Amino acid sequence: MSLLSLTAPPGWSMCAALYILIVLLPEAKTDDLNATIIRNGGGSQCGEYTNQVMENGMCRLVATLPQLDERRCPDMFRCTDEVSYWLHENEERTQQIMALKETISELQEELRNHRHRIKVLELQSEERVHLNISLEQRFHELEQHYAEATTLLHLQGTLILDLQNQLHNLTLLVDKVKRSPGCLINIVRPNPLMNAHNALHPEIQHVRNCPIDCASIYHNGVRRSGLYTVVPSLAGMPVEVYCDMDTDGGGWTVIQRRFDGSVSFDRNWRDYRDGFGELHSEFWLGNDHIHDLSAQGDYSLRIDLEDWTSKHKHALYQSFSVEDEEHQYRLHVSGFSGTVQDSFSWYHNKQGFSTPDSGNICAEISHGGWWYNQCFYANLNGVYYRGGHYTPKGRGPLGPDGIVWHSWKDSDYYSLRKVSMMIRPRSFQSRSSP
């Protein structure tokens, strides 16, 4: 470090001030200075100084000393201590600046870390939003699955209930079959060496353990009228029937009966197909059952009639059968005899069965199911009218609709009091009680 002392130039009348320039780097020029000038006040003898940091890292210090009394310039060496103090202060402030720079750098690093954490949190928040959306979609899907499962469970419950009802009905049928006289099994294959008639009628050869009709029950030794279970050979399924063991030697399977009007016969096709009413009261056995019974052999039909004066007559037909549903339960009846003139076979033979809902105008007019022609001379399933002679009660009646046997009263407007229809094998022969 070099020290320069500058004196006033010639021509100055007095020394206005003494400038001491301490040059740490003599080659440095004024335009090389770019740092902030720091001014510190010295003592009363040493005036002020300035210092600057140059671009190359060196310091330039300029001290201004005040003049003394009698216009003398101060001894610059007396200010050495204060200059040293200023230099020390400058060093401490330089260290403080460096510490501040380090602190600022640390704070900047910490700020970058905070920004990174904020970015991570933002990403995590977006992931949570997507997760929530996915959870909502999943929840919606689960709700749909639950609704579908509930519907399927309801359907399954309905099916289970239906199966339980079927099982209950089958149990009842099995119990009825077990109570049936002599019935041990449902179906027994007949001996192929036997003729068809003997194979179908166990009362002759006893090749079956189950009765196929009331005649079979009769030949098993039962002589009391009532409800029994039979198993027609064609259907192989048990059916409960009412057996008349008193009329004309017994063995009759009753397929229809009316006597008090307690049951309406204005029914649809399905009811007439399956049967309706009560076997102890008024009923129609059912076209399916009538077909199964009459198609397993040669059967006869007996119709009993009674008017409102308690006069009784009957009609007997040696041949009777009914075809299946595919052929509209077409009637085959012939071989008339009896105590009343025939009003049935000659007009209704080979007619299909009709009900009010089948589109047949005669069935609609008559309010019942029957083998109508155009329309009838006998109709045992019409409306039950009390007192005999009647007037149709329907709105705008188009014709008679009572329980009619035309030849008895020569009128379609006389309704009978009691009627019944029953069948048994044509070859039936009554036997004396054991």
XYZ file of C-alpha atoms in Angstrom:
434
model
C 0.000 0.000 0.000
C 1.374 3.451 -0.911
C 0.603 6.799 0.683
C 0.373 10.056 -1.359
C 0.381 13.611 0.100
C -1.111 16.356 -2.040
C -0.267 20.128 -1.448
C -2.067 23.183 -2.744
C -0.949 24.359 -6.168
C 0.907 27.612 -6.639
C -1.243 30.700 -6.685
C -3.578 29.587 -3.752
C -3.520 32.286 -1.051
C -4.085 29.830 1.718
C -4.577 26.131 2.287
C -8.329 25.689 2.157
C -8.115 21.976 2.751
C -5.699 19.163 2.755
C -6.627 16.022 0.856
C -4.956 12.812 1.812
C -5.428 10.065 -0.763
C -4.617 6.581 0.367
C -4.423 4.457 -2.761
C -4.642 0.727 -2.207
C -4.391 0.137 -5.946
C -2.639 3.005 -7.734
C -3.469 1.723 -11.210
C -7.184 1.891 -10.500
C -9.075 4.632 -12.276
C -12.112 6.538 -11.190
C -14.328 4.903 -13.820
C -13.458 1.466 -12.326
C -15.475 2.197 -9.230
C -18.966 0.758 -9.074
C -19.618 0.062 -5.415
C -21.696 2.117 -3.030
C -19.701 4.896 -1.245
C -19.736 4.551 2.523
C -19.159 7.679 4.579
C -18.167 7.578 8.212
C -17.585 10.504 10.459
C -14.180 10.520 12.179
C -12.982 12.537 15.144
C -12.674 16.335 15.246
C -9.120 16.163 13.995
C -9.424 13.579 11.323
C -12.541 14.754 9.403
C -14.311 12.324 7.126
C -13.355 9.489 4.830
C -14.897 7.541 2.018
C -14.232 4.051 0.762
C -15.230 2.199 -2.385
C -15.046 -1.457 -3.471
C -13.604 -1.746 -6.931
C -14.475 -4.345 -9.589
C -11.302 -6.297 -8.929
C -12.149 -6.622 -5.235
C -9.682 -4.034 -3.962
C -10.695 -1.118 -1.696
C -10.062 2.584 -2.356
C -10.044 4.807 0.689
C -10.148 8.642 0.586
C -9.836 10.658 3.832
C -10.573 14.380 4.122
C -8.835 16.104 7.018
C -10.118 19.456 8.339
C -7.716 22.384 8.607
C -6.356 23.388 11.980
C -5.937 26.726 13.648
C -3.624 29.282 11.964
C -4.319 27.517 8.710
C -2.085 24.623 9.299
C -2.675 21.232 7.742
C -3.047 18.412 10.270
C -0.567 15.686 10.595
C -2.061 12.830 8.760
C -0.225 10.303 10.871
C -2.195 11.362 13.863
C -5.246 9.912 12.205
C -3.715 6.489 11.706
C -5.583 5.064 14.669
C -8.869 6.366 13.417
C -8.122 5.137 9.896
C -7.377 1.753 11.372
C -10.678 1.941 13.237
C -12.472 2.780 10.024
C -10.755 -0.077 8.248
C -11.777 -2.426 11.080
C -15.337 -1.194 10.872
C -15.277 -1.722 7.151
C -14.029 -5.299 7.613
C -16.787 -6.074 10.125
C -19.411 -4.645 7.818
C -17.926 -6.639 4.967
C -18.272 -9.789 7.093
C -21.816 -8.813 8.002
C -22.585 -8.384 4.298
C -21.148 -11.834 3.593
C -23.196 -13.308 6.437
C -26.272 -11.582 5.063
C -25.519 -13.001 1.627
C -25.241 -16.504 3.124
C -28.475 -15.970 5.041
C -30.188 -14.736 1.886
C -28.868 -17.786 -0.001
C -30.180 -20.089 2.733
C -33.534 -18.309 2.706
C -33.688 -18.632 -1.072
C -32.930 -22.337 -0.793
C -35.576 -22.725 1.882
C -38.019 -20.800 -0.321
C -37.270 -23.185 -3.197
C -37.901 -26.109 -0.823
C -41.185 -24.559 0.281
C -42.230 -24.084 -3.322
C -41.352 -27.715 -4.023
C -43.399 -28.883 -1.053
C -46.299 -26.677 -2.174
C -46.078 -28.251 -5.638
C -46.071 -31.724 -4.086
C -49.089 -30.811 -1.970
C -50.880 -29.472 -5.046
C -50.183 -32.727 -6.884
C -51.391 -34.713 -3.885
C -54.524 -32.554 -3.758
C -55.195 -33.227 -7.440
C -54.704 -36.934 -6.821
C -57.179 -36.757 -3.930
C -59.699 -34.965 -6.155
C -59.294 -37.676 -8.813
C -59.546 -40.307 -6.079
C -62.745 -38.727 -4.768
C -64.202 -38.669 -8.272
C -63.230 -42.329 -8.732
C -64.770 -43.172 -5.357
C -67.999 -41.381 -6.317
C -68.139 -43.291 -9.595
C -67.445 -46.525 -7.763
C -70.125 -45.699 -5.209
C -72.602 -45.002 -8.026
C -71.693 -48.311 -9.662
C -72.137 -50.092 -6.332
C -75.563 -48.488 -5.949
C -76.530 -49.779 -9.396
C -75.197 -53.248 -8.554
C -77.119 -53.151 -5.288
C -80.341 -52.224 -7.095
C -79.788 -55.050 -9.597
C -78.961 -57.489 -6.799
C -82.095 -56.422 -4.912
C -84.215 -57.026 -8.013
C -82.616 -60.429 -8.582
C -83.091 -61.282 -4.915
C -86.764 -60.358 -5.173
C -87.153 -62.523 -8.283
C -85.316 -65.356 -6.566
C -87.595 -65.017 -3.552
C -90.632 -65.129 -5.824
C -89.292 -68.245 -7.569
C -88.532 -69.883 -4.234
C -92.044 -69.106 -3.014
C -93.506 -70.523 -6.220
C -91.390 -73.667 -5.866
C -92.498 -73.993 -2.256
C -96.138 -73.750 -3.348
C -95.549 -76.381 -6.034
C -93.830 -78.609 -3.505
C -96.740 -78.147 -1.130
C -99.223 -79.043 -3.870
C -97.185 -82.100 -4.848
C -97.046 -83.136 -1.201
C -100.819 -82.886 -1.000
C -101.165 -84.919 -4.196
C -98.814 -87.572 -2.843
C -100.816 -87.714 0.378
C -104.014 -88.086 -1.606
C -102.481 -90.861 -3.691
C -101.362 -92.621 -0.513
C -104.898 -92.419 0.885
C -106.355 -93.785 -2.335
C -107.543 -97.424 -1.910
C -105.050 -99.921 -3.208
C -102.800 -97.275 -4.811
C -99.154 -98.201 -4.292
C -97.438 -96.681 -7.338
C -98.438 -94.092 -9.926
C -97.755 -95.975 -13.156
C -97.353 -99.685 -13.829
C -96.451 -100.885 -17.285
C -99.156 -103.294 -18.508
C -98.243 -106.776 -19.680
C -97.682 -106.558 -23.479
C -99.401 -109.936 -23.908
C -102.695 -108.536 -22.580
C -105.193 -106.905 -24.882
C -105.696 -103.154 -24.708
C -109.058 -103.349 -22.935
C -107.809 -105.586 -20.137
C -104.659 -103.499 -19.746
C -106.712 -100.315 -19.292
C -109.251 -101.716 -16.846
C -107.711 -103.239 -13.724
C -111.058 -104.462 -12.424
C -110.701 -107.403 -14.810
C -107.084 -108.472 -14.503
C -105.916 -106.201 -11.663
C -102.726 -105.324 -13.475
C -102.593 -101.849 -11.929
C -102.199 -100.900 -8.310
C -103.656 -97.396 -8.824
C -107.308 -96.866 -9.817
C -107.720 -95.139 -13.155
C -111.347 -94.113 -12.498
C -114.217 -94.644 -10.070
C -115.024 -97.997 -11.686
C -111.549 -99.204 -10.651
C -112.239 -98.073 -7.101
C -115.592 -99.835 -7.180
C -113.943 -103.100 -8.245
C -111.394 -102.709 -5.448
C -114.309 -103.179 -3.055
C -115.310 -99.579 -2.324
C -119.105 -99.097 -2.403
C -119.558 -95.681 -0.770
C -119.998 -92.472 -2.773
C -117.471 -89.729 -2.013
C -114.164 -88.130 -2.943
C -111.337 -90.372 -4.169
C -108.047 -89.983 -6.005
C -107.551 -91.666 -9.353
C -104.598 -91.740 -11.757
C -105.714 -91.763 -15.407
C -103.416 -94.035 -17.384
C -102.694 -91.458 -20.107
C -101.818 -88.543 -17.800
C -100.066 -90.522 -15.068
C -100.883 -87.772 -12.564
C -103.347 -88.106 -9.689
C -106.635 -86.193 -9.773
C -109.334 -85.994 -7.119
C -112.833 -86.910 -8.288
C -116.296 -87.523 -6.893
C -117.448 -91.136 -7.303
C -121.154 -92.022 -7.463
C -121.425 -95.593 -6.186
C -125.234 -95.593 -5.964
C -126.746 -94.614 -9.336
C -127.446 -97.539 -11.691
C -124.981 -99.919 -10.030
C -122.286 -97.302 -9.172
C -118.774 -96.869 -10.565
C -119.543 -93.441 -12.043
C -116.920 -90.669 -12.245
C -118.870 -87.406 -11.986
C -117.601 -84.698 -14.377
C -120.281 -82.029 -13.799
C -122.945 -81.257 -11.194
C -125.339 -78.402 -10.467
C -128.160 -78.171 -7.943
C -128.298 -74.792 -6.143
C -126.580 -72.085 -8.240
C -123.811 -71.569 -5.677
C -121.091 -71.646 -8.360
C -120.990 -69.403 -11.432
C -120.354 -71.238 -14.709
C -119.695 -68.001 -16.624
C -115.944 -68.787 -16.781
C -113.057 -68.425 -19.202
C -111.226 -71.057 -21.227
C -108.561 -71.684 -18.586
C -111.111 -72.340 -15.839
C -112.972 -74.841 -17.980
C -109.664 -76.452 -18.963
C -108.421 -76.913 -15.391
C -111.747 -77.271 -13.597
C -113.530 -75.158 -10.964
C -116.009 -75.386 -8.110
C -116.164 -77.838 -5.183
C -116.504 -81.583 -5.623
C -118.956 -81.766 -2.678
C -121.028 -79.000 -4.277
C -121.297 -77.664 -7.833
C -118.298 -78.118 -10.133
C -116.846 -78.737 -13.574
C -114.101 -81.382 -13.384
C -111.988 -79.798 -16.128
C -111.672 -80.555 -19.848
C -108.097 -81.852 -19.462
C -109.227 -84.385 -16.863
C -112.336 -85.328 -18.861
C -110.100 -85.946 -21.883
C -107.619 -88.051 -19.855
C -110.414 -90.163 -18.385
C -112.500 -90.676 -21.522
C -109.515 -91.328 -23.828
C -108.157 -94.313 -21.834
C -110.888 -96.681 -22.973
C -114.493 -96.980 -24.142
C -116.692 -94.882 -21.848
C -120.398 -94.247 -21.523
C -122.031 -90.986 -20.440
C -125.074 -90.606 -18.163
C -126.881 -87.265 -17.752
C -129.381 -86.908 -14.893
C -131.981 -84.110 -15.050
C -134.528 -82.776 -12.538
C -137.057 -79.980 -12.953
C -138.593 -77.673 -10.343
C -141.414 -80.160 -9.636
C -138.768 -82.736 -8.529
C -139.477 -84.816 -11.619
C -136.380 -86.798 -12.593
C -135.260 -88.078 -16.014
C -132.000 -89.260 -17.516
C -130.183 -89.723 -20.831
C -127.615 -92.484 -21.435
C -125.014 -92.485 -24.258
C -123.094 -95.678 -24.920
C -120.059 -93.880 -26.393
C -118.485 -90.727 -25.047
C -115.040 -89.136 -25.392
C -113.436 -85.690 -25.572
C -110.352 -84.805 -27.615
C -107.409 -82.794 -26.231
C -106.968 -79.019 -26.054
C -105.156 -78.876 -29.383
C -108.430 -80.001 -30.986
C -110.625 -77.710 -28.822
C -111.859 -80.675 -26.731
C -114.065 -81.858 -29.621
C -117.025 -83.946 -28.422
C -117.778 -87.500 -29.540
C -121.099 -88.796 -28.178
C -123.536 -91.392 -29.573
C -125.742 -94.376 -28.708
C -128.631 -92.591 -26.986
C -131.165 -94.203 -24.648
C -133.038 -93.012 -21.576
C -136.246 -91.588 -20.155
C -136.043 -88.211 -21.897
C -135.838 -87.342 -25.568
C -132.348 -86.648 -26.872
C -131.396 -82.981 -27.140
C -127.656 -83.480 -26.962
C -125.939 -85.981 -29.256
C -127.800 -85.355 -32.507
C -127.036 -81.605 -32.418
C -123.798 -81.240 -30.443
C -121.782 -84.281 -31.540
C -118.351 -83.443 -33.060
C -118.517 -79.826 -31.895
C -115.526 -78.094 -30.324
C -115.740 -76.601 -26.862
C -116.246 -72.823 -26.558
C -116.192 -70.313 -23.695
C -117.337 -66.665 -23.513
C -113.748 -65.447 -24.004
C -112.997 -67.699 -26.991
C -114.824 -65.530 -29.523
C -117.871 -67.769 -29.957
C -121.057 -65.673 -30.037
C -123.166 -68.545 -28.656
C -120.897 -68.864 -25.620
C -121.142 -65.107 -25.076
C -124.947 -65.202 -25.299
C -125.243 -68.274 -23.068
C -122.717 -67.055 -20.442
C -121.087 -70.466 -20.105
C -118.766 -73.017 -21.696
C -120.220 -75.838 -23.818
C -120.031 -77.762 -27.095
C -122.081 -75.153 -28.976
C -123.404 -75.624 -32.478
C -125.797 -72.848 -33.564
C -126.259 -72.389 -30.635
C -127.736 -75.273 -28.581
C -130.617 -77.644 -27.880
C -128.988 -78.681 -24.634
C -126.851 -76.474 -22.396
C -126.154 -77.703 -18.876
C -123.614 -74.953 -18.076
C -125.907 -71.938 -18.526
C -127.100 -69.420 -15.949
C -128.856 -70.909 -12.903
C -132.441 -69.561 -12.820
C -134.779 -70.465 -9.979
C -138.375 -71.492 -10.621
C -138.156 -73.051 -14.080
C -139.478 -70.595 -16.658
C -137.172 -67.584 -16.889
C -136.400 -64.371 -18.728
C -132.708 -63.661 -19.465
C -131.334 -61.058 -17.071
C -128.467 -59.756 -19.200
C -128.541 -56.352 -20.814
C -130.058 -56.597 -24.267
C -130.332 -60.442 -24.256
C -129.918 -62.049 -27.659
C -131.216 -65.500 -26.722
C -131.769 -68.079 -23.956
C -128.956 -68.615 -21.446
C -130.417 -70.926 -18.779
C -129.795 -74.613 -17.925
C -131.704 -76.024 -20.852
C -132.753 -79.439 -22.148
C -135.046 -78.361 -24.958
C -136.933 -81.628 -25.631
C -138.183 -81.939 -22.039
C -140.271 -78.746 -22.031
C -140.024 -78.001 -25.751
C -138.603 -74.647 -24.742
C -135.275 -72.914 -24.384
C -136.706 -70.723 -21.644
C -137.101 -73.344 -18.942
C -134.100 -73.713 -16.653
C -133.677 -77.048 -14.847
C -133.157 -77.386 -11.096
C -130.590 -80.197 -10.966
C -128.266 -81.697 -13.563
C -125.245 -83.979 -13.448
C -122.918 -85.648 -15.950
C -120.931 -88.803 -15.156
C -118.942 -91.449 -17.053
C -117.815 -95.042 -16.551
C -116.360 -97.827 -18.745
C -118.890 -99.170 -21.215
C -118.039 -102.741 -20.122
C -118.755 -102.008 -16.459
C -120.730 -104.642 -14.598
C -121.796 -104.138 -11.044
C -120.950 -106.769 -8.449
C -122.671 -107.648 -5.256
C -121.024 -106.374 -2.080
C -118.713 -108.947 -0.388
